[in-house]
Amino acid sequence: ITSHEPADVLPWADKIIVLKNGKIIQEGTATAVYKKPLNEYVAGLLGSYNLLDQKTFGEKKILRPEEILITDDLSEEYTGIVTSIRFMGSYYEIEVEIKSQILKIKTGDDKISVGDKVGIYF
């Protein structure tokens, strides 16, 4: 199938081929392309993502919101302030600011509030 909607492609595809300007950018299984996109273009086509900057996190890396976990353990290497919470039905999408970078995180934790200081890990 040909589609620009991740919900249409991911459950059905044995193989995904991402094209840009007529050239293949990345190809592989749906799981591989979703979890290990080669660049921001590929990541953005398949859903929400975070681009970790090298200055804050020591490396430039793409992570999906569900790959970042929250803890109340403030001894984690990275801590930040919850700046936004949106109820999405089966999960909450929260934003955490860490050293001026905003990360989107999916969580089922309904005990988090705006202004809370949290640790994150991935």
PDB file of C-alpha atoms in Angstrom:
ATOM      1  CA  ILE A   1       0.000   0.000   0.000  1.00  0.00           C
ATOM      2  CA  THR A   2       1.012   3.585  -0.461  1.00  0.00           C
ATOM      3  CA  SER A   3       0.177   5.958   2.365  1.00  0.00           C
ATOM      4  CA  HIS A   4       1.428   8.900   4.369  1.00  0.00           C
ATOM      5  CA  GLU A   5      -0.405   7.765   7.510  1.00  0.00           C
ATOM      6  CA  PRO A   6       1.600   5.657   9.993  1.00  0.00           C
ATOM      7  CA  ALA A   7      -1.588   4.005  11.292  1.00  0.00           C
ATOM      8  CA  ASP A   8      -2.280   2.725   7.761  1.00  0.00           C
ATOM      9  CA  VAL A   9       1.219   1.415   7.128  1.00  0.00           C
ATOM     10  CA  LEU A  10       2.742   0.076  10.350  1.00  0.00           C
ATOM     11  CA  PRO A  11       0.261  -2.716  11.177  1.00  0.00           C
ATOM     12  CA  TRP A  12       0.190  -4.132   7.654  1.00  0.00           C
ATOM     13  CA  ALA A  13       3.625  -3.684   6.136  1.00  0.00           C
ATOM     14  CA  ASP A  14       6.173  -6.485   5.889  1.00  0.00           C
ATOM     15  CA  LYS A  15       8.613  -3.949   4.498  1.00  0.00           C
ATOM     16  CA  ILE A  16       8.612  -0.160   4.409  1.00  0.00           C
ATOM     17  CA  ILE A  17      10.413   1.884   1.789  1.00  0.00           C
ATOM     18  CA  VAL A  18      10.748   5.608   2.460  1.00  0.00           C
ATOM     19  CA  LEU A  19      11.264   7.788  -0.608  1.00  0.00           C
ATOM     20  CA  LYS A  20      12.305  11.413  -0.818  1.00  0.00           C
ATOM     21  CA  ASN A  21      12.606  13.200  -4.151  1.00  0.00           C
ATOM     22  CA  GLY A  22      12.368   9.835  -5.907  1.00  0.00           C
ATOM     23  CA  LYS A  23      15.265   8.297  -3.987  1.00  0.00           C
ATOM     24  CA  ILE A  24      15.134   5.582  -1.357  1.00  0.00           C
ATOM     25  CA  ILE A  25      16.069   7.057   2.023  1.00  0.00           C
ATOM     26  CA  GLN A  26      15.496   3.967   4.172  1.00  0.00           C
ATOM     27  CA  GLU A  27      13.987   0.521   3.833  1.00  0.00           C
ATOM     28  CA  GLY A  28      13.370  -2.291   6.257  1.00  0.00           C
ATOM     29  CA  THR A  29      10.745  -3.916   8.435  1.00  0.00           C
ATOM     30  CA  ALA A  30       8.098  -1.665   9.933  1.00  0.00           C
ATOM     31  CA  THR A  31       9.616  -2.183  13.381  1.00  0.00           C
ATOM     32  CA  ALA A  32      13.158  -1.373  12.247  1.00  0.00           C
ATOM     33  CA  VAL A  33      12.224   1.763  10.326  1.00  0.00           C
ATOM     34  CA  TYR A  34       9.968   3.040  13.133  1.00  0.00           C
ATOM     35  CA  LYS A  35      12.410   2.356  15.984  1.00  0.00           C
ATOM     36  CA  LYS A  36      15.646   3.228  14.171  1.00  0.00           C
ATOM     37  CA  PRO A  37      14.899   5.969  11.642  1.00  0.00           C
ATOM     38  CA  LEU A  38      18.004   7.128   9.800  1.00  0.00           C
ATOM     39  CA  ASN A  39      17.069  10.802  10.023  1.00  0.00           C
ATOM     40  CA  GLU A  40      14.410  13.293  11.083  1.00  0.00           C
ATOM     41  CA  TYR A  41      12.602  13.041   7.750  1.00  0.00           C
ATOM     42  CA  VAL A  42      11.988   9.310   8.210  1.00  0.00           C
ATOM     43  CA  ALA A  43      11.135   9.733  11.902  1.00  0.00           C
ATOM     44  CA  GLY A  44       8.583  12.443  11.143  1.00  0.00           C
ATOM     45  CA  LEU A  45       6.809  10.383   8.505  1.00  0.00           C
ATOM     46  CA  LEU A  46       6.092   7.621  11.002  1.00  0.00           C
ATOM     47  CA  GLY A  47       4.967   9.672  13.980  1.00  0.00           C
ATOM     48  CA  SER A  48       6.001  11.892  16.835  1.00  0.00           C
ATOM     49  CA  TYR A  49       9.670  11.927  17.843  1.00  0.00           C
ATOM     50  CA  ASN A  50      12.217  13.728  19.973  1.00  0.00           C
ATOM     51  CA  LEU A  51      15.592  14.828  18.665  1.00  0.00           C
ATOM     52  CA  LEU A  52      18.017  14.781  21.566  1.00  0.00           C
ATOM     53  CA  ASP A  53      20.638  17.455  21.097  1.00  0.00           C
ATOM     54  CA  GLN A  54      24.296  16.681  21.556  1.00  0.00           C
ATOM     55  CA  LYS A  55      24.918  19.587  23.927  1.00  0.00           C
ATOM     56  CA  THR A  56      22.331  18.413  26.467  1.00  0.00           C
ATOM     57  CA  PHE A  57      22.470  14.633  26.053  1.00  0.00           C
ATOM     58  CA  GLY A  58      26.010  13.983  24.825  1.00  0.00           C
ATOM     59  CA  GLU A  59      24.823  12.650  21.487  1.00  0.00           C
ATOM     60  CA  LYS A  60      22.363  13.523  18.758  1.00  0.00           C
ATOM     61  CA  LYS A  61      19.691  10.835  18.862  1.00  0.00           C
ATOM     62  CA  ILE A  62      16.103  10.290  17.744  1.00  0.00           C
ATOM     63  CA  LEU A  63      13.759   8.774  20.341  1.00  0.00           C
ATOM     64  CA  ARG A  64      10.027   8.142  20.186  1.00  0.00           C
ATOM     65  CA  PRO A  65       7.920   9.528  23.063  1.00  0.00           C
ATOM     66  CA  GLU A  66       7.240   5.994  24.309  1.00  0.00           C
ATOM     67  CA  GLU A  67      10.981   5.225  24.523  1.00  0.00           C
ATOM     68  CA  ILE A  68      11.558   7.809  27.267  1.00  0.00           C
ATOM     69  CA  LEU A  69      10.583   6.760  30.774  1.00  0.00           C
ATOM     70  CA  ILE A  70       9.780   8.980  33.743  1.00  0.00           C
ATOM     71  CA  THR A  71      10.737   8.407  37.346  1.00  0.00           C
ATOM     72  CA  ASP A  72      10.462  10.357  40.569  1.00  0.00           C
ATOM     73  CA  ASP A  73      14.080   9.344  41.243  1.00  0.00           C
ATOM     74  CA  LEU A  74      15.875  12.670  40.905  1.00  0.00           C
ATOM     75  CA  SER A  75      19.283  10.990  41.017  1.00  0.00           C
ATOM     76  CA  GLU A  76      18.852  10.085  37.335  1.00  0.00           C
ATOM     77  CA  GLU A  77      21.366  11.691  35.004  1.00  0.00           C
ATOM     78  CA  TYR A  78      18.646  13.842  33.423  1.00  0.00           C
ATOM     79  CA  THR A  79      16.007  15.725  35.386  1.00  0.00           C
ATOM     80  CA  GLY A  80      13.517  18.300  34.244  1.00  0.00           C
ATOM     81  CA  ILE A  81      10.251  20.076  34.905  1.00  0.00           C
ATOM     82  CA  VAL A  82       6.881  18.907  33.566  1.00  0.00           C
ATOM     83  CA  THR A  83       5.570  21.812  31.470  1.00  0.00           C
ATOM     84  CA  SER A  84       2.491  20.280  29.848  1.00  0.00           C
ATOM     85  CA  ILE A  85       0.145  17.313  30.226  1.00  0.00           C
ATOM     86  CA  ARG A  86      -2.449  16.182  27.680  1.00  0.00           C
ATOM     87  CA  PHE A  87      -4.843  13.296  28.239  1.00  0.00           C
ATOM     88  CA  MET A  88      -4.907  11.223  25.041  1.00  0.00           C
ATOM     89  CA  GLY A  89      -7.337   8.484  26.082  1.00  0.00           C
ATOM     90  CA  SER A  90      -5.154   5.443  26.721  1.00  0.00           C
ATOM     91  CA  TYR A  91      -2.098   7.479  27.758  1.00  0.00           C
ATOM     92  CA  TYR A  92      -0.895  10.949  28.719  1.00  0.00           C
ATOM     93  CA  GLU A  93       1.414  12.985  26.519  1.00  0.00           C
ATOM     94  CA  ILE A  94       3.597  15.108  28.725  1.00  0.00           C
ATOM     95  CA  GLU A  95       6.316  17.588  27.942  1.00  0.00           C
ATOM     96  CA  VAL A  96       9.378  17.805  30.137  1.00  0.00           C
ATOM     97  CA  GLU A  97      11.874  20.661  29.856  1.00  0.00           C
ATOM     98  CA  ILE A  98      15.483  19.633  30.384  1.00  0.00           C
ATOM     99  CA  LYS A  99      18.117  22.363  29.992  1.00  0.00           C
ATOM    100  CA  SER A 100      15.854  24.335  27.609  1.00  0.00           C
ATOM    101  CA  GLN A 101      15.003  21.296  25.454  1.00  0.00           C
ATOM    102  CA  ILE A 102      11.389  20.088  25.495  1.00  0.00           C
ATOM    103  CA  LEU A 103      10.860  16.315  25.291  1.00  0.00           C
ATOM    104  CA  LYS A 104       7.509  14.692  24.492  1.00  0.00           C
ATOM    105  CA  ILE A 105       6.872  11.568  26.555  1.00  0.00           C
ATOM    106  CA  LYS A 106       4.011   9.058  26.536  1.00  0.00           C
ATOM    107  CA  THR A 107       3.067   7.648  29.926  1.00  0.00           C
ATOM    108  CA  GLY A 108       0.212   5.918  31.675  1.00  0.00           C
ATOM    109  CA  ASP A 109       1.093   7.649  34.958  1.00  0.00           C
ATOM    110  CA  ASP A 110      -1.812   9.839  36.040  1.00  0.00           C
ATOM    111  CA  LYS A 111      -0.051  11.095  39.196  1.00  0.00           C
ATOM    112  CA  ILE A 112       2.170  13.596  37.348  1.00  0.00           C
ATOM    113  CA  SER A 113       1.350  17.311  37.491  1.00  0.00           C
ATOM    114  CA  VAL A 114       2.571  20.395  35.661  1.00  0.00           C
ATOM    115  CA  GLY A 115       5.495  21.818  37.635  1.00  0.00           C
ATOM    116  CA  ASP A 116       6.682  18.440  38.965  1.00  0.00           C
ATOM    117  CA  LYS A 117      10.407  17.766  38.845  1.00  0.00           C
ATOM    118  CA  VAL A 118      11.045  14.329  37.326  1.00  0.00           C
ATOM    119  CA  GLY A 119      13.931  12.150  36.249  1.00  0.00           C
ATOM    120  CA  ILE A 120      13.989  10.559  32.808  1.00  0.00           C
ATOM    121  CA  TYR A 121      15.864   7.657  31.304  1.00  0.00           C
ATOM    122  CA  PHE A 122      15.881   5.796  28.003  1.00  0.00           C
TER     123      PHE A 122
END
